[in-house]
mmCIF file of C-alpha atoms in Angstrom:
data_model
loop_
_atom_site.group_PDB
_atom_site.id
_atom_site.type_symbol
_atom_site.label_atom_id
_atom_site.label_comp_id
_atom_site.label_asym_id
_atom_site.label_seq_id
_atom_site.Cartn_x
_atom_site.Cartn_y
_atom_site.Cartn_z
ATOM 1 C CA UNK B 9 -3.727 15.606 16.051
ATOM 2 C CA UNK B 10 -3.532 16.033 12.261
ATOM 3 C CA UNK B 11 -1.112 13.994 10.224
ATOM 4 C CA UNK B 12 2.076 15.647 9.077
ATOM 5 C CA UNK B 13 2.056 16.099 5.293
ATOM 6 C CA UNK B 14 4.242 13.609 3.460
ATOM 7 C CA UNK B 15 7.577 14.705 2.183
ATOM 8 C CA UNK B 16 7.274 15.878 -1.380
ATOM 9 C CA UNK B 17 9.720 16.902 -4.065
ATOM 10 C CA UNK B 18 8.335 19.941 -5.858
ATOM 11 C CA UNK B 19 8.090 19.020 -9.536
ATOM 12 C CA UNK B 20 8.615 15.321 -8.703
ATOM 13 C CA UNK B 21 6.414 12.739 -10.400
ATOM 14 C CA UNK B 22 4.230 10.602 -8.109
ATOM 15 C CA UNK B 23 2.191 7.447 -8.613
ATOM 16 C CA UNK B 24 -0.819 7.671 -6.295
ATOM 17 C CA UNK B 25 -3.011 4.686 -5.437
ATOM 18 C CA UNK B 26 -5.950 4.100 -3.135
ATOM 19 C CA UNK B 27 -8.326 1.175 -2.855
ATOM 20 C CA UNK B 28 -11.737 0.643 -1.310
ATOM 21 C CA UNK B 29 -11.812 -0.652 2.256
ATOM 22 C CA UNK B 30 -11.741 -4.458 2.205
ATOM 23 C CA UNK B 31 -11.468 -4.092 -1.591
ATOM 24 C CA UNK B 32 -15.102 -2.986 -1.741
ATOM 25 C CA UNK B 33 -16.439 -1.225 -4.801
ATOM 26 C CA UNK B 34 -16.396 2.565 -4.391
ATOM 27 C CA UNK B 35 -17.587 3.569 -7.860
ATOM 28 C CA UNK B 36 -21.010 1.997 -8.401
ATOM 29 C CA UNK B 37 -22.254 3.870 -11.439
ATOM 30 C CA UNK B 38 -21.445 6.569 -13.978
ATOM 31 C CA UNK B 39 -22.422 9.338 -11.538
ATOM 32 C CA UNK B 40 -19.821 8.107 -9.033
ATOM 33 C CA UNK B 41 -17.039 8.082 -11.627
ATOM 34 C CA UNK B 42 -18.035 11.477 -13.016
ATOM 35 C CA UNK B 43 -18.215 13.065 -9.566
ATOM 36 C CA UNK B 44 -14.714 11.813 -8.726
ATOM 37 C CA UNK B 45 -13.366 13.110 -12.045
ATOM 38 C CA UNK B 46 -14.887 16.534 -11.293
ATOM 39 C CA UNK B 47 -13.205 16.471 -7.884
ATOM 40 C CA UNK B 48 -9.882 15.685 -9.549
ATOM 41 C CA UNK B 49 -10.235 18.535 -12.018
ATOM 42 C CA UNK B 50 -11.159 21.060 -9.322
ATOM 43 C CA UNK B 51 -8.474 19.840 -6.927
ATOM 44 C CA UNK B 52 -5.761 19.949 -9.587
ATOM 45 C CA UNK B 53 -6.583 23.591 -10.274
ATOM 46 C CA UNK B 54 -6.804 24.478 -6.556
ATOM 47 C CA UNK B 55 -3.414 23.010 -5.694
ATOM 48 C CA UNK B 56 -1.505 23.589 -8.963
ATOM 49 C CA UNK B 57 -0.855 19.929 -9.739
ATOM 50 C CA UNK B 58 -0.306 18.375 -13.161
ATOM 51 C CA UNK B 59 -2.087 15.121 -14.008
ATOM 52 C CA UNK B 60 -0.243 12.950 -16.537
ATOM 53 C CA UNK B 61 -2.332 9.748 -16.359
ATOM 54 C CA UNK B 62 -5.257 8.283 -14.437
ATOM 55 C CA UNK B 63 -7.510 5.269 -14.247
ATOM 56 C CA UNK B 64 -10.561 4.900 -12.035
ATOM 57 C CA UNK B 65 -11.508 1.273 -11.423
ATOM 58 C CA UNK B 66 -14.557 -0.027 -9.549
ATOM 59 C CA UNK B 67 -12.618 -0.507 -6.288
ATOM 60 C CA UNK B 68 -9.465 1.614 -6.673
ATOM 61 C CA UNK B 69 -7.732 4.340 -8.645
ATOM 62 C CA UNK B 70 -4.315 5.263 -10.025
ATOM 63 C CA UNK B 71 -3.039 8.793 -10.624
ATOM 64 C CA UNK B 72 0.254 9.999 -12.088
ATOM 65 C CA UNK B 73 0.764 13.485 -10.622
ATOM 66 C CA UNK B 74 3.339 16.268 -10.615
ATOM 67 C CA UNK B 75 2.773 18.669 -7.684
ATOM 68 C CA UNK B 76 4.047 22.196 -8.302
ATOM 69 C CA UNK B 77 3.572 23.743 -4.864
ATOM 70 C CA UNK B 78 4.868 22.991 -1.380
ATOM 71 C CA UNK B 79 2.765 20.268 0.307
ATOM 72 C CA UNK B 80 0.297 20.504 -2.571
ATOM 73 C CA UNK B 81 0.114 16.719 -2.999
ATOM 74 C CA UNK B 82 -1.086 16.116 0.572
ATOM 75 C CA UNK B 83 -3.502 19.061 0.429
ATOM 76 C CA UNK B 84 -4.880 17.855 -2.909
ATOM 77 C CA UNK B 85 -5.391 14.272 -1.768
ATOM 78 C CA UNK B 86 -6.910 15.302 1.560
ATOM 79 C CA UNK B 87 -9.433 17.539 -0.203
ATOM 80 C CA UNK B 88 -10.298 14.976 -2.909
ATOM 81 C CA UNK B 89 -10.647 12.051 -0.506
ATOM 82 C CA UNK B 90 -12.659 13.989 2.096
ATOM 83 C CA UNK B 91 -14.972 15.405 -0.574
ATOM 84 C CA UNK B 92 -15.490 11.972 -2.092
ATOM 85 C CA UNK B 93 -16.243 10.338 1.272
ATOM 86 C CA UNK B 94 -18.886 12.992 2.020
ATOM 87 C CA UNK B 95 -20.464 12.428 -1.405
ATOM 88 C CA UNK B 96 -20.415 8.634 -0.994
ATOM 89 C CA UNK B 97 -22.006 8.673 2.472
ATOM 90 C CA UNK B 98 -24.693 11.150 1.462
ATOM 91 C CA UNK B 99 -25.559 9.222 -1.715
ATOM 92 C CA UNK B 100 -25.572 5.778 -0.072
ATOM 93 C CA UNK B 101 -26.820 6.803 3.403
ATOM 94 C CA UNK B 102 -23.842 5.098 5.031
ATOM 95 C CA UNK B 103 -21.056 5.877 7.472
ATOM 96 C CA UNK B 104 -17.624 4.486 8.239
ATOM 97 C CA UNK B 105 -14.509 3.815 6.216
ATOM 98 C CA UNK B 106 -14.754 3.774 2.435
ATOM 99 C CA UNK B 107 -11.062 3.732 1.567
ATOM 100 C CA UNK B 108 -8.603 1.200 3.005
ATOM 101 C CA UNK B 109 -6.516 3.983 4.481
ATOM 102 C CA UNK B 110 -4.350 6.881 3.561
ATOM 103 C CA UNK B 111 -3.390 6.981 -0.099
ATOM 104 C CA UNK B 112 -0.113 5.419 -1.194
ATOM 105 C CA UNK B 113 2.409 7.530 -3.074
ATOM 106 C CA UNK B 114 5.555 6.445 -4.879
ATOM 107 C CA UNK B 115 8.032 8.824 -6.468
ATOM 108 C CA UNK B 116 8.985 8.059 -10.071
ATOM 109 C CA UNK B 117 12.729 8.510 -10.396
ATOM 110 C CA UNK B 118 13.555 7.244 -13.893
ATOM 111 C CA UNK B 119 12.199 8.266 -17.291
ATOM 112 C CA UNK B 120 11.972 4.638 -18.395
ATOM 113 C CA UNK B 121 9.840 3.803 -15.355
ATOM 114 C CA UNK B 122 7.620 6.825 -16.046
ATOM 115 C CA UNK B 123 6.612 5.396 -19.438
ATOM 116 C CA UNK B 124 6.155 1.890 -18.043
ATOM 117 C CA UNK B 125 3.973 3.264 -15.271
ATOM 118 C CA UNK B 126 1.934 5.450 -17.610
ATOM 119 C CA UNK B 127 1.316 2.392 -19.786
ATOM 120 C CA UNK B 128 0.391 0.306 -16.730
ATOM 121 C CA UNK B 129 -2.105 2.912 -15.528
ATOM 122 C CA UNK B 130 -3.692 3.442 -18.931
ATOM 123 C CA UNK B 131 -4.028 -0.322 -19.579
ATOM 124 C CA UNK B 132 -5.459 -1.128 -16.145
ATOM 125 C CA UNK B 133 -9.104 -1.475 -17.225
ATOM 126 C CA UNK B 134 -8.105 -3.557 -20.246
ATOM 127 C CA UNK B 135 -6.153 -5.994 -18.045
ATOM 128 C CA UNK B 136 -9.201 -6.260 -15.756
ATOM 129 C CA UNK B 137 -11.470 -7.040 -18.749
ATOM 130 C CA UNK B 138 -13.573 -3.916 -18.175
ATOM 131 C CA UNK B 139 -13.171 -2.864 -21.815
ATOM 132 C CA UNK B 140 -12.158 -4.312 -25.181
ATOM 133 C CA UNK B 141 -9.431 -1.691 -25.624
ATOM 134 C CA UNK B 142 -7.760 0.582 -23.100
ATOM 135 C CA UNK B 143 -9.136 3.705 -24.780
ATOM 136 C CA UNK B 144 -12.705 2.359 -24.509
ATOM 137 C CA UNK B 145 -12.603 2.705 -20.706
ATOM 138 C CA UNK B 146 -14.083 6.176 -20.328
ATOM 139 C CA UNK B 147 -12.711 6.633 -16.801
ATOM 140 C CA UNK B 148 -9.084 6.410 -17.874
ATOM 141 C CA UNK B 149 -6.679 8.894 -19.380
ATOM 142 C CA UNK B 150 -6.138 6.988 -22.630
ATOM 143 C CA UNK B 151 -9.779 7.636 -23.503
ATOM 144 C CA UNK B 152 -9.146 11.338 -22.937
ATOM 145 C CA UNK B 153 -6.003 11.243 -25.085
ATOM 146 C CA UNK B 154 -7.763 9.509 -27.980
ATOM 147 C CA UNK B 155 -11.255 10.999 -27.891
ATOM 148 C CA UNK B 156 -10.437 14.319 -26.187
ATOM 149 C CA UNK B 157 -13.637 13.857 -24.190
ATOM 150 C CA UNK B 158 -12.349 15.573 -21.045
ATOM 151 C CA UNK B 159 -9.921 18.323 -20.193
ATOM 152 C CA UNK B 160 -8.289 16.972 -17.043
ATOM 153 C CA UNK B 161 -4.832 15.919 -18.259
ATOM 154 C CA UNK B 162 -1.924 18.323 -18.467
ATOM 155 C CA UNK B 163 -0.263 16.062 -21.032
ATOM 156 C CA UNK B 164 -3.300 15.212 -23.143
ATOM 157 C CA UNK B 165 -1.607 13.442 -26.031
ATOM 158 C CA UNK B 166 0.821 10.560 -26.082
ATOM 159 C CA UNK B 167 4.349 11.584 -26.914
ATOM 160 C CA UNK B 168 5.379 8.281 -28.444
ATOM 161 C CA UNK B 169 4.545 6.985 -31.877
ATOM 162 C CA UNK B 170 1.980 4.186 -31.709
ATOM 163 C CA UNK B 171 1.206 4.914 -28.031
ATOM 164 C CA UNK B 172 -2.368 3.576 -28.241
ATOM 165 C CA UNK B 173 -1.182 0.365 -29.886
ATOM 166 C CA UNK B 174 1.594 0.068 -27.288
ATOM 167 C CA UNK B 175 -0.808 0.443 -24.354
ATOM 168 C CA UNK B 176 -3.166 -2.153 -25.853
ATOM 169 C CA UNK B 177 -0.357 -4.696 -26.352
ATOM 170 C CA UNK B 178 0.043 -7.105 -23.412
ATOM 171 C CA UNK B 179 2.956 -5.949 -21.279
ATOM 172 C CA UNK B 180 4.866 -9.164 -21.833
ATOM 173 C CA UNK B 181 5.277 -8.200 -25.500
ATOM 174 C CA UNK B 182 7.868 -5.713 -26.726
ATOM 175 C CA UNK B 183 6.857 -2.581 -28.582
ATOM 176 C CA UNK B 184 7.933 -2.205 -32.227
ATOM 177 C CA UNK B 185 9.940 0.969 -32.676
#
């Protein structure tokens, strides 16, 4: 019996997370990251979903999404995750679980939390020491904002002054206004 789609507020903002099963690495090389990014782009167009921020890490990912259609979030994630699992198994000649389970989704209810979350997502690779600056991580949305190297985001440019500096400042420090 198929799962019932999660409740969704049309136009609501959602933080989506999924992690590799047993925290295993799911993105092994550039091809893996690029394939997943292509899936995101195609899926966003198919289901009419806005992407405001993203970060792909070796064993998990974060997305900040705004679904525009009824049940579009569940349809989008089902298509992306199923397509990725097929790719992964074919490439690695494996079978079984890749992801720890169904994706997690959290609605963002306050504007102040939206900015905190966007910063958290865009600084994720920096905090994990995968890059010297957040924008250097080519599988995150800050790289797209700064270098305009992809066309996945619906909000491609930071709306705050000094956004790049703010994201690269440790989160325990306050931002200068």
